[in-house]
């Protein structure tokens, strides 16, 4: 160096301006620029106007045999492809290098797909700018290439290189000025000895105002300046490379995160003269990491909420990763290692083939990679069988499966509930299909009948599938005189009441009339609203077939009598006591009763008495002991029995029973209006009977309530129930039914009484 300059080792930044320091540093120590360039996690190259690569750093040369994104080389133009926002290909003349040759600056660049020599596609961000016209390389362009998916790896691969020619030096100067990252250097006094244009632009200062200053001089926060100076001291004192990240708010008020990579620059004697550094704005990465953390937190909360297990699988190596929830499904401890063998050992043997087939389909590149299946697993430790449902998707690369991620949920409780519901439904259908009564269910909103049992065909005389489904069509089969009270009863059920009513239907097939008793009830939904109604309809019409009811307290004797009755081609039903039979008598189909009095203390003579008192037309045949006298028969006949049999052998019993059955059936007459009315009154509760008496006396709701000590509203409710039970459409019909049953007003009864003389 001349007399006007000091030796590099004695260089004193304080003796000259920052700008002059930077210029002299560039001229005298080109190794600084070389070191800075090689520290950058970028590929940097200069191209001539033909698209040939003239100079490059080590990373640029290492990029998969990269020789330049030039549209002028026919062999290489096909390796590059860019796309606009509409996913349309960008023509080669719009690539950054070609635009720079036309004088444009393309920064921060655009992303292009590059096909490596091995056929793999990699995204690279390409920036370009024309070289300064005053340099010897005017007319050429600088191209900066960043591997979008591998910047950190590229930074680690940076190495030392030496460039000796002046044109290379000028190329490096222009390159450092074109790089969007911050490139700078500190001297041994921790002062800025160099800063590229990006760094100067960030501070909004000219080089003369920045070079030669410390971090404290540039108003860095004291704590941050102290920490960064500590890194500088490490590089200067220990000769190591250091890196880190910090948050800084610039003088313009813009705050951001920055990373840094600092290394030593040595003199010829091996001493460390400068600290060379590169920084980059990492705020976007921080924002993405924070967003990822929030997403992971939400995912964890969601998986915990629904008890979802997450797993991943490498189709190439077979490696499995399970969370603790999936291990629990397989009956494994939380720290138990897992692999394919463990997975398949837990799958139920009957489901294993199906699972393997589903896996083969999802990793087939010809498919969409979807995996959805439900199967059973058997716990390794507890042996418990669980039902699980799993979904996932395979990712593909270069025509083969490279990854898989999925989720699993335990659906055992749902499947058990479904099986219980199916079993319950099967039991209900079995009961309904074998019942002689018609069981039906209707949808209130749709006004549709959605279910009928098999008894519909016997009662209506037509197949179930041919019966009307709309309630409006079904009610057309109801006798015109009964439709109004049927509609009123159904309205009460829809309002939430259970109602029992009787009505007639005219069978569509043969026009015959059937008398039905329907017990109808509401079916509430989840929120308590009445969504459906149901009913049990019993056919009260006289049957042609003979129905025999056997009442015997001796089970074996009841079975023997039932076999004898069945041999006479009669339908039979047994009861173990008179009280049990009498409880069921009002809803039984018409028939004859065989009361066995041969057991001690048998109370079966109550049967004919009660049937007569309740106006239930069921002839009773009494079976007495062979040793019984005539008085026993007389008692039975007085009680209301139509016949008394005292036989010792089955053949005689069969013959006599057949004769008695025929006689009692031939003597059965249709129920008269008076008998029907009396039977209906017999179904009223004591309170309902009191209300009816009050109505017959001409009382109002208010006067009846005062007499009975209840409110008029309660009387109104009982009155509606009485009318429903007696199938009365209005008060006049109600009074006619009561009078037909023999009910008189209390006032008229008093007038008919004779005064004592």
XYZ file of C-alpha atoms in Angstrom:
757
model
C 0.000 0.000 0.000
C 1.156 3.623 -0.636
C 2.303 6.118 1.952
C -1.127 7.713 2.020
C -2.644 4.517 3.367
C -2.101 2.527 6.492
C -1.586 -1.228 6.513
C -4.732 -3.296 6.661
C -3.872 -4.589 10.117
C -3.514 -0.991 11.341
C -6.611 0.268 9.609
C -8.375 2.809 11.789
C -11.996 3.335 10.838
C -12.213 6.429 12.980
C -9.689 8.210 10.641
C -11.946 8.169 7.576
C -15.604 8.309 6.660
C -17.749 5.198 6.645
C -18.284 5.384 2.888
C -14.561 5.686 2.181
C -13.903 2.803 4.543
C -16.312 0.627 2.614
C -14.759 1.525 -0.748
C -11.198 0.936 0.454
C -12.239 -2.320 2.098
C -13.725 -3.508 -1.192
C -10.629 -2.572 -3.199
C -8.011 -3.901 -0.807
C -9.640 -6.979 0.617
C -11.702 -8.762 -1.971
C -11.695 -11.801 0.285
C -14.301 -9.993 2.402
C -16.718 -10.018 -0.517
C -15.858 -13.623 -1.288
C -16.579 -14.631 2.313
C -19.859 -12.724 2.351
C -20.962 -14.279 -0.908
C -20.129 -17.778 0.230
C -22.048 -17.301 3.477
C -25.250 -16.504 1.632
C -27.865 -19.286 1.423
C -28.303 -18.378 -2.239
C -27.096 -19.451 -5.614
C -25.567 -16.419 -7.364
C -24.423 -16.342 -10.973
C -23.733 -13.947 -13.824
C -24.869 -14.697 -17.385
C -23.877 -13.144 -20.670
C -26.300 -12.083 -23.370
C -26.299 -15.664 -24.804
C -27.441 -17.192 -21.519
C -24.099 -18.798 -20.695
C -23.032 -18.917 -17.035
C -19.811 -16.883 -16.587
C -19.323 -16.778 -12.807
C -21.021 -18.463 -9.826
C -20.569 -19.126 -6.136
C -20.185 -22.645 -4.750
C -23.878 -23.056 -3.968
C -24.863 -22.044 -7.491
C -22.470 -24.591 -8.929
C -23.805 -27.285 -6.616
C -27.450 -26.819 -7.555
C -28.270 -30.149 -9.188
C -26.003 -29.482 -12.124
C -27.579 -26.076 -12.716
C -26.337 -24.391 -15.877
C -28.770 -21.495 -16.154
C -32.451 -20.728 -16.724
C -31.921 -19.516 -20.268
C -34.508 -19.754 -23.025
C -31.689 -19.637 -25.600
C -30.348 -23.082 -24.805
C -32.758 -25.583 -26.417
C -31.486 -28.406 -24.187
C -32.232 -26.499 -20.954
C -35.297 -24.400 -21.733
C -37.574 -27.368 -21.146
C -36.262 -27.798 -17.585
C -37.835 -24.557 -16.361
C -41.496 -23.701 -16.074
C -43.314 -20.906 -14.274
C -47.016 -20.274 -13.695
C -49.069 -17.116 -13.202
C -51.885 -16.566 -10.682
C -54.340 -18.321 -12.995
C -52.090 -21.399 -13.169
C -51.218 -20.682 -16.780
C -47.639 -21.297 -18.038
C -45.363 -18.258 -18.234
C -43.606 -17.961 -21.629
C -39.769 -18.120 -21.530
C -39.360 -14.487 -22.552
C -40.951 -13.536 -19.212
C -38.379 -15.442 -17.143
C -36.303 -13.213 -14.805
C -33.005 -13.701 -16.716
C -34.475 -12.719 -20.054
C -36.249 -9.741 -18.545
C -32.965 -8.590 -16.969
C -31.279 -8.764 -20.369
C -33.940 -6.271 -21.528
C -32.992 -3.906 -18.684
C -35.650 -4.916 -16.084
C -34.953 -5.662 -12.446
C -36.932 -8.655 -11.154
C -36.822 -8.583 -7.377
C -37.688 -10.316 -5.058
C -38.260 -12.677 -7.965
C -40.732 -15.284 -9.135
C -40.998 -19.008 -8.396
C -40.134 -21.451 -11.172
C -40.213 -25.234 -11.297
C -36.847 -26.753 -12.214
C -36.486 -30.363 -13.336
C -33.202 -31.759 -12.007
C -31.030 -34.150 -13.951
C -32.593 -37.043 -12.015
C -36.107 -36.001 -13.047
C -37.207 -34.531 -9.705
C -39.107 -31.242 -9.703
C -37.985 -28.515 -7.286
C -39.320 -24.994 -6.779
C -36.758 -22.193 -6.971
C -37.209 -18.485 -6.489
C -35.302 -16.606 -9.204
C -34.349 -12.895 -9.053
C -32.379 -11.056 -11.733
C -30.990 -7.594 -12.484
C -28.735 -6.092 -15.177
C -25.128 -5.352 -14.168
C -24.176 -1.719 -13.733
C -23.290 -0.256 -17.157
C -20.024 1.210 -15.827
C -18.557 -2.177 -15.066
C -16.548 -4.262 -17.440
C -19.392 -6.741 -17.471
C -22.024 -4.321 -18.767
C -24.641 -6.106 -20.834
C -24.612 -9.153 -18.576
C -27.104 -9.990 -15.846
C -26.960 -11.193 -12.248
C -29.276 -14.082 -11.383
C -29.971 -15.132 -7.786
C -31.570 -18.530 -7.213
C -33.050 -19.673 -3.902
C -34.133 -23.257 -3.309
C -37.612 -22.552 -1.905
C -37.882 -25.855 -0.087
C -34.298 -26.178 1.183
C -32.833 -22.786 2.180
C -31.431 -24.001 5.479
C -29.683 -26.928 3.869
C -28.271 -24.611 1.240
C -26.839 -22.381 3.964
C -25.066 -25.306 5.592
C -23.521 -26.324 2.281
C -21.877 -22.940 1.744
C -18.108 -23.288 1.562
C -14.975 -21.285 0.902
C -14.025 -20.239 -2.597
C -11.565 -17.837 -4.116
C -12.124 -15.526 -7.078
C -9.148 -13.716 -8.409
C -10.015 -11.734 -11.528
C -11.027 -8.070 -11.391
C -14.139 -8.825 -13.386
C -15.107 -11.381 -10.731
C -14.529 -8.760 -8.029
C -16.773 -6.271 -9.780
C -19.292 -9.032 -10.227
C -19.222 -9.648 -6.450
C -19.686 -5.939 -5.697
C -22.696 -5.773 -8.000
C -24.047 -8.986 -6.567
C -23.896 -7.750 -2.980
C -25.708 -4.582 -3.999
C -28.457 -6.613 -5.694
C -29.103 -9.114 -2.888
C -32.324 -8.354 -0.941
C -30.854 -9.768 2.309
C -28.805 -7.635 4.689
C -25.053 -8.097 4.118
C -22.641 -6.295 6.404
C -19.310 -6.490 8.275
C -17.987 -5.345 11.663
C -14.388 -4.385 12.472
C -12.648 -5.285 15.696
C -14.153 -2.208 17.384
C -17.657 -3.563 16.680
C -18.256 -0.807 14.128
C -19.952 -1.272 10.769
C -17.232 -1.618 8.139
C -19.534 -2.527 5.240
C -23.278 -2.592 4.448
C -25.031 -3.421 1.205
C -27.837 -1.363 -0.297
C -30.583 -3.409 1.408
C -29.014 -2.687 4.806
C -28.664 1.042 4.086
C -32.244 1.186 2.832
C -33.512 -0.435 6.000
C -31.963 2.291 8.191
C -32.742 5.007 5.674
C -29.173 6.294 5.970
C -26.415 6.993 3.475
C -23.268 4.904 3.793
C -21.350 7.884 5.205
C -23.833 8.118 8.079
C -23.812 4.402 8.892
C -20.321 3.052 8.332
C -18.029 3.489 11.304
C -20.874 3.424 13.792
C -21.658 0.839 16.487
C -25.011 -0.730 17.244
C -25.449 1.674 20.153
C -24.733 4.637 17.837
C -27.632 3.442 15.651
C -29.995 3.440 18.665
C -30.306 -0.315 19.081
C -32.020 -1.089 22.422
C -29.329 -1.505 25.108
C -30.196 -5.106 25.921
C -30.253 -6.101 22.249
C -26.982 -4.257 21.518
C -25.334 -6.001 24.472
C -26.474 -9.414 23.280
C -25.365 -8.880 19.659
C -22.001 -7.440 20.758
C -21.489 -10.628 22.724
C -21.873 -12.634 19.495
C -19.399 -10.317 17.736
C -16.879 -10.835 20.550
C -17.240 -14.617 20.248
C -16.438 -14.499 16.551
C -13.465 -12.164 17.094
C -12.054 -13.994 20.124
C -12.848 -17.617 19.343
C -12.993 -17.622 15.539
C -16.348 -19.469 15.547
C -19.445 -19.014 13.399
C -22.505 -17.911 15.352
C -26.141 -17.536 14.495
C -29.353 -16.496 16.148
C -32.509 -14.432 15.877
C -33.769 -11.190 17.390
C -36.657 -8.732 17.225
C -35.895 -5.166 16.184
C -37.977 -2.068 15.487
C -36.363 0.192 12.901
C -36.181 4.009 13.163
C -39.129 4.129 10.761
C -41.249 2.239 13.321
C -41.393 -1.101 11.497
C -40.846 -4.036 13.840
C -39.789 -7.465 12.615
C -37.879 -10.630 13.464
C -34.423 -11.147 11.914
C -32.040 -14.060 11.896
C -28.270 -13.663 11.542
C -25.286 -15.761 10.521
C -21.884 -14.306 11.447
C -18.408 -15.638 10.707
C -14.755 -14.505 10.912
C -12.689 -13.002 8.081
C -8.982 -13.613 8.641
C -5.898 -11.689 7.465
C -2.967 -13.346 5.703
C -1.312 -14.019 9.051
C -4.394 -15.834 10.306
C -5.631 -13.107 12.637
C -9.328 -12.183 12.590
C -9.881 -8.741 11.066
C -13.619 -8.573 10.466
C -16.900 -10.210 11.342
C -18.938 -10.843 8.212
C -22.706 -11.154 8.635
C -25.897 -11.899 6.735
C -29.432 -11.249 8.067
C -32.890 -11.929 6.760
C -36.388 -10.865 7.768
C -38.058 -13.921 9.352
C -41.318 -12.290 10.425
C -43.298 -14.240 7.853
C -41.860 -17.503 9.154
C -42.670 -16.454 12.727
C -46.237 -15.663 11.723
C -46.542 -19.037 10.019
C -45.114 -20.814 13.070
C -47.531 -18.990 15.350
C -50.402 -19.860 13.039
C -49.219 -23.461 13.031
C -49.125 -23.500 16.843
C -52.669 -22.173 16.998
C -53.782 -24.728 14.424
C -52.107 -27.512 16.373
C -53.775 -26.298 19.578
C -57.169 -26.261 17.893
C -56.519 -29.690 16.412
C -55.528 -31.061 19.809
C -58.633 -29.547 21.413
C -60.818 -31.006 18.660
C -59.259 -34.464 18.902
C -59.625 -34.419 22.691
C -63.237 -33.328 22.397
C -64.245 -36.208 20.113
C -61.655 -38.691 21.473
C -59.913 -38.853 18.114
C -56.591 -40.647 17.715
C -54.013 -39.438 15.155
C -51.421 -41.630 13.468
C -48.959 -41.576 10.570
C -47.374 -44.291 8.479
C -44.438 -44.432 6.095
C -45.401 -46.844 3.289
C -41.749 -47.173 2.266
C -40.193 -48.074 5.632
C -43.352 -49.296 7.370
C -42.718 -46.978 10.347
C -45.822 -46.241 12.425
C -46.467 -43.325 14.777
C -49.440 -43.599 17.164
C -50.652 -41.282 19.879
C -51.596 -42.586 23.329
C -55.307 -42.755 22.442
C -54.729 -45.295 19.645
C -52.454 -47.335 21.886
C -55.307 -47.510 24.392
C -57.645 -48.787 21.654
C -55.196 -51.612 20.971
C -54.865 -52.252 24.706
C -51.219 -51.119 24.804
C -49.292 -49.052 27.382
C -48.634 -45.427 26.425
C -44.909 -46.037 25.836
C -45.255 -49.363 23.978
C -43.429 -49.365 20.593
C -45.647 -50.120 17.605
C -45.070 -51.518 14.138
C -47.059 -53.262 11.416
C -46.917 -56.584 13.270
C -48.393 -55.007 16.411
C -51.068 -53.297 14.319
C -52.160 -56.480 12.527
C -52.015 -58.550 15.716
C -54.724 -56.331 17.190
C -57.083 -56.503 14.191
C -59.892 -59.041 14.558
C -59.000 -62.123 12.456
C -62.306 -61.942 10.582
C -61.552 -58.353 9.513
C -57.817 -58.609 8.745
C -58.173 -59.487 5.050
C -60.580 -56.614 4.484
C -58.198 -54.185 6.226
C -55.233 -55.321 4.135
C -57.250 -54.892 0.949
C -58.226 -51.341 1.955
C -54.575 -50.459 2.670
C -53.482 -51.831 -0.715
C -56.070 -49.668 -2.459
C -55.133 -46.472 -0.624
C -51.411 -46.721 -1.517
C -52.108 -47.516 -5.176
C -50.936 -44.489 -7.254
C -53.779 -45.161 -9.676
C -56.310 -44.243 -6.943
C -56.995 -41.113 -4.929
C -55.211 -42.316 -1.777
C -58.375 -42.288 0.360
C -58.694 -44.776 3.224
C -62.049 -45.217 4.992
C -62.915 -48.400 6.854
C -64.486 -49.699 10.034
C -63.331 -52.877 11.733
C -62.833 -54.554 15.091
C -59.710 -54.724 17.228
C -58.926 -56.989 20.165
C -56.940 -55.437 23.023
C -53.481 -56.982 23.500
C -53.732 -56.897 27.293
C -57.424 -56.672 28.215
C -58.714 -58.832 25.337
C -61.641 -56.449 24.874
C -63.189 -56.220 21.415
C -63.648 -52.663 20.168
C -65.184 -51.237 17.018
C -63.116 -48.478 15.417
C -63.665 -46.239 12.407
C -60.648 -44.775 10.623
C -60.039 -42.399 7.736
C -56.857 -41.173 6.133
C -55.121 -40.211 2.909
C -51.890 -41.167 1.199
C -49.497 -38.651 -0.349
C -47.655 -39.597 -3.519
C -44.381 -38.446 -5.085
C -42.831 -39.600 -8.339
C -45.520 -42.217 -8.786
C -45.159 -43.946 -5.425
C -46.668 -43.581 -1.933
C -44.376 -41.581 0.336
C -46.549 -40.798 3.354
C -49.876 -41.417 5.065
C -51.731 -39.688 7.878
C -55.028 -40.752 9.406
C -57.419 -40.504 12.322
C -59.180 -43.172 14.404
C -62.251 -43.007 16.617
C -63.675 -45.660 18.933
C -67.306 -46.323 17.914
C -67.886 -49.307 20.218
C -70.609 -47.636 22.285
C -72.455 -46.510 19.161
C -72.362 -49.996 17.657
C -73.554 -51.595 20.903
C -76.397 -49.086 21.074
C -77.315 -49.837 17.467
C -77.324 -53.575 18.176
C -79.530 -53.012 21.222
C -81.926 -50.942 19.126
C -82.010 -53.591 16.414
C -82.719 -56.287 19.021
C -85.462 -54.158 20.545
C -86.961 -53.512 17.131
C -86.845 -57.226 16.347
C -88.642 -58.020 19.604
C -91.269 -55.379 18.906
C -91.862 -56.605 15.359
C -92.050 -60.206 16.523
C -94.654 -59.227 19.115
C -96.553 -57.007 16.692
C -96.595 -59.491 13.827
C -97.996 -62.255 16.047
C -100.593 -60.111 17.797
C -104.254 -60.477 16.806
C -104.663 -56.771 17.516
C -103.594 -54.214 14.925
C -100.603 -52.157 16.068
C -100.069 -48.972 14.068
C -97.855 -45.857 14.189
C -98.518 -42.545 12.462
C -96.403 -39.488 11.691
C -98.149 -36.348 12.980
C -96.451 -33.802 10.712
C -96.688 -35.874 7.533
C -100.192 -37.145 8.387
C -99.011 -40.591 7.293
C -99.305 -44.095 8.723
C -95.734 -45.376 8.801
C -96.275 -48.817 10.342
C -99.004 -51.466 10.519
C -98.771 -54.946 11.991
C -99.899 -58.084 10.201
C -103.346 -58.017 11.865
C -104.335 -55.260 9.426
C -104.874 -57.818 6.694
C -107.225 -59.908 8.876
C -109.239 -56.909 10.047
C -109.344 -54.837 6.855
C -109.439 -57.794 4.478
C -106.549 -56.486 2.334
C -102.722 -56.781 2.378
C -100.795 -54.252 4.498
C -98.919 -52.873 1.508
C -102.208 -52.059 -0.231
C -103.727 -50.205 2.711
C -103.975 -46.400 2.640
C -101.023 -44.599 4.211
C -102.422 -41.071 4.451
C -104.577 -40.559 7.540
C -107.062 -38.679 5.387
C -107.448 -41.714 3.092
C -107.556 -44.174 5.992
C -110.418 -42.395 7.728
C -112.548 -42.855 4.620
C -112.887 -46.520 5.666
C -114.438 -45.445 8.987
C -118.243 -45.628 9.147
C -119.677 -42.172 8.295
C -121.519 -42.042 11.635
C -118.245 -42.572 13.550
C -115.845 -40.345 11.626
C -116.454 -37.213 13.679
C -115.699 -38.844 16.997
C -112.638 -40.636 15.521
C -111.247 -37.303 14.268
C -111.916 -35.722 17.654
C -110.179 -38.578 19.469
C -107.111 -38.381 17.194
C -106.929 -34.621 17.816
C -106.783 -35.292 21.569
C -103.967 -37.796 21.054
C -101.998 -35.298 18.957
C -102.430 -32.829 21.822
C -100.783 -35.309 24.202
C -103.623 -37.386 25.702
C -104.108 -41.142 25.664
C -107.603 -42.013 24.440
C -109.612 -45.214 24.074
C -112.525 -45.162 21.632
C -114.675 -47.517 19.586
C -115.738 -47.146 15.978
C -116.817 -49.090 12.953
C -115.089 -49.575 9.628
C -116.501 -50.626 6.278
C -114.043 -53.104 4.773
C -113.087 -51.930 1.260
C -113.007 -55.457 -0.166
C -116.381 -56.944 0.791
C -118.243 -54.014 2.369
C -118.714 -55.804 5.696
C -118.743 -53.818 8.919
C -116.198 -54.386 11.676
C -116.444 -52.930 15.162
C -113.050 -51.876 16.569
C -111.767 -50.666 19.910
C -108.655 -48.464 19.511
C -106.341 -47.528 22.376
C -104.434 -44.554 20.988
C -101.492 -42.764 22.635
C -98.955 -39.994 21.838
C -95.258 -40.697 21.162
C -93.037 -37.792 22.225
C -89.858 -36.692 20.462
C -86.502 -35.658 21.950
C -87.725 -32.154 22.870
C -91.068 -33.360 24.217
C -93.035 -32.433 21.086
C -95.519 -34.995 19.793
C -93.933 -36.308 16.608
C -95.851 -39.564 16.275
C -98.948 -41.285 17.562
C -99.603 -44.985 17.969
C -102.538 -47.250 18.550
C -103.647 -50.802 19.312
C -106.880 -51.661 17.512
C -108.842 -54.747 18.630
C -111.533 -56.292 16.462
C -114.701 -56.634 18.559
C -116.750 -58.191 15.773
C -118.258 -61.671 16.178
C -115.827 -64.296 14.832
C -116.997 -67.388 12.949
C -114.270 -69.497 14.551
C -114.884 -70.890 18.041
C -112.834 -69.264 20.816
C -112.644 -71.158 24.110
C -111.270 -69.667 27.342
C -110.224 -72.250 29.944
C -110.052 -71.124 33.579
C -108.273 -73.664 35.784
C -105.961 -73.305 38.764
C -104.256 -76.630 37.923
C -101.647 -76.068 35.201
C -101.433 -79.681 34.037
C -105.210 -80.032 33.937
C -105.472 -76.774 31.978
C -103.038 -78.143 29.377
C -105.017 -81.416 29.107
C -108.285 -79.543 28.612
C -106.598 -77.268 26.020
C -105.527 -80.304 23.981
C -109.089 -81.667 24.066
C -110.481 -78.290 22.936
C -107.949 -77.974 20.108
C -108.949 -81.417 18.864
C -112.408 -79.918 18.299
C -110.798 -77.320 15.952
C -111.361 -74.538 18.423
C -108.948 -71.757 19.412
C -108.035 -71.882 23.075
C -106.546 -69.632 25.752
C -105.959 -70.560 29.385
C -106.120 -68.539 32.621
C -104.928 -69.687 36.030
C -107.590 -67.894 38.073
C -111.030 -66.350 37.800
C -109.707 -62.897 38.724
C -107.075 -62.996 35.941
C -109.712 -63.930 33.394
C -112.196 -61.288 34.555
C -109.500 -58.570 34.312
C -108.997 -59.469 30.649
C -112.620 -60.250 29.748
C -113.576 -56.755 28.470
C -110.918 -56.869 25.714
C -111.165 -60.521 24.725
C -112.701 -61.669 21.471
C -116.170 -63.263 21.801
C -116.185 -66.934 22.765
C -117.177 -69.536 25.359
C -115.701 -69.967 28.826
C -114.860 -73.407 30.303
C -114.631 -72.959 34.083
C -113.036 -75.884 35.939
C -114.610 -76.270 39.414
C -112.953 -79.583 40.236
C -110.242 -78.041 42.390
C -110.826 -77.249 46.074
C -111.717 -73.640 46.959
C -112.168 -72.763 43.295
C -113.955 -69.458 42.826
C -114.825 -70.007 39.159
C -118.555 -69.530 39.789
C -117.663 -65.836 40.014
C -117.098 -65.894 36.266
C -120.702 -66.321 35.068
C -121.959 -63.919 37.733
C -119.491 -61.158 36.822
C -119.899 -61.633 33.082
C -123.639 -61.234 33.496
C -123.238 -58.200 35.766
C -120.852 -56.522 33.324
C -123.053 -57.354 30.313
C -120.212 -59.274 28.627
C -121.773 -61.847 26.282
C -119.602 -64.883 26.939
C -121.496 -68.133 27.655
C -119.915 -70.094 30.502
C -119.703 -73.890 30.668
C -118.873 -75.227 34.122
C -116.863 -78.463 34.497
C -117.653 -80.154 37.815
C -116.401 -83.181 39.717
C -117.881 -86.610 38.839
C -118.986 -86.954 42.451
C -120.808 -83.634 42.484
C -124.527 -83.704 43.205
C -127.422 -82.035 41.479
C -127.215 -79.098 43.852
C -123.821 -78.168 42.365
C -125.314 -78.012 38.905
C -128.200 -75.918 40.176
C -125.828 -73.448 41.814
C -123.853 -73.176 38.598
C -126.951 -72.540 36.495
C -128.219 -69.926 38.935
C -124.842 -68.188 38.754
C -125.370 -67.787 35.018
C -123.698 -70.843 33.465
C -125.285 -72.146 30.261
C -124.290 -75.749 30.977
C -122.800 -77.987 33.657
C -120.667 -81.023 32.726
C -119.785 -83.765 35.176
C -117.775 -86.357 33.229
C -115.068 -88.847 34.193
C -113.361 -89.647 30.884
C -111.988 -87.533 28.012
C -114.117 -89.050 25.248
C -117.310 -88.304 27.110
C -115.986 -84.814 27.899
C -115.105 -84.219 24.255
C -118.547 -85.277 23.032
C -120.428 -83.347 25.675
C -118.198 -80.301 25.270
C -118.706 -80.225 21.506
C -122.463 -80.344 21.985
C -122.360 -77.627 24.618
C -120.133 -75.379 22.479
C -122.446 -75.694 19.495
C -125.466 -74.955 21.622
C -123.895 -71.953 23.313
C -122.695 -70.509 19.999
C -126.051 -71.023 18.402
C -127.632 -69.254 21.331
C -125.371 -66.264 21.127
C -127.328 -63.264 19.946
C -126.092 -59.865 18.853
C -125.701 -57.418 21.676
C -128.654 -55.088 21.948
C -128.337 -51.346 22.076
C -129.181 -51.379 25.774
C -126.573 -54.066 26.512
C -123.945 -52.208 24.467
C -124.676 -48.990 26.340
C -124.515 -50.762 29.706
C -121.154 -52.297 28.722
C -119.802 -48.875 27.859
C -120.947 -47.416 31.188
C -119.178 -50.274 32.934
C -115.838 -48.902 31.716
C -116.319 -45.514 33.416
C -114.409 -44.621 36.569
C -116.412 -43.691 39.703
C -115.703 -39.987 39.182
C -116.682 -40.140 35.507
C -119.933 -41.900 36.487
C -120.664 -39.095 38.992
C -120.112 -36.483 36.284
C -122.421 -38.408 33.926
C -125.132 -38.570 36.605
C -124.834 -34.817 37.017
C -125.273 -34.325 33.264
C -128.325 -36.603 33.236
C -129.742 -34.459 36.081
C -129.346 -31.431 33.779
C -126.459 -29.873 35.668
C -123.822 -27.561 34.218
C -120.061 -27.840 34.650
C -120.249 -25.258 37.431
C -123.122 -26.840 39.395
C -121.691 -30.345 39.017
C -118.317 -29.097 40.253
C -119.872 -27.417 43.274
C -121.762 -30.611 44.138
C -118.668 -32.832 43.778
C -116.237 -30.345 45.314
C -114.069 -29.965 42.183
C -113.448 -27.132 39.727
C -115.593 -26.578 36.646
C -112.444 -27.081 34.520
C -111.953 -30.547 36.042
C -115.599 -31.344 35.333
C -115.049 -30.280 31.722
C -112.087 -32.652 31.375
C -114.053 -35.575 32.884
C -116.980 -34.739 30.604
C -114.760 -34.916 27.513
C -113.351 -38.253 28.673
C -116.858 -39.638 29.311
C -117.965 -38.641 25.817
C -114.841 -40.283 24.347
C -115.334 -43.513 26.299
C -119.018 -43.721 25.335
C -118.302 -42.658 21.704
C -120.782 -39.778 21.988
C -120.494 -36.974 19.471
C -122.493 -34.450 21.517
C -124.393 -34.075 24.787
C -127.613 -35.373 23.272
C -125.940 -38.622 22.166
C -124.359 -38.921 25.595
C -127.712 -38.657 27.360
C -129.290 -41.175 24.956
C -126.564 -43.713 25.749
C -126.969 -43.155 29.506
C -130.754 -43.531 29.357
C -130.447 -46.634 27.130
C -128.207 -48.193 29.791
C -130.949 -47.632 32.367
C -129.482 -44.594 34.086
C -132.109 -42.224 35.477
C -131.878 -38.731 36.902
C -131.915 -38.575 40.677
C -134.837 -36.184 40.646
C -137.076 -38.494 38.598
C -136.052 -41.416 40.748
C -137.159 -39.462 43.793
C -140.508 -38.664 42.251
C -141.159 -42.334 41.474
C -140.645 -43.350 45.103
C -143.892 -43.872 47.032
C -144.341 -42.069 50.292
C -144.787 -44.322 53.320
C -148.307 -44.507 54.708
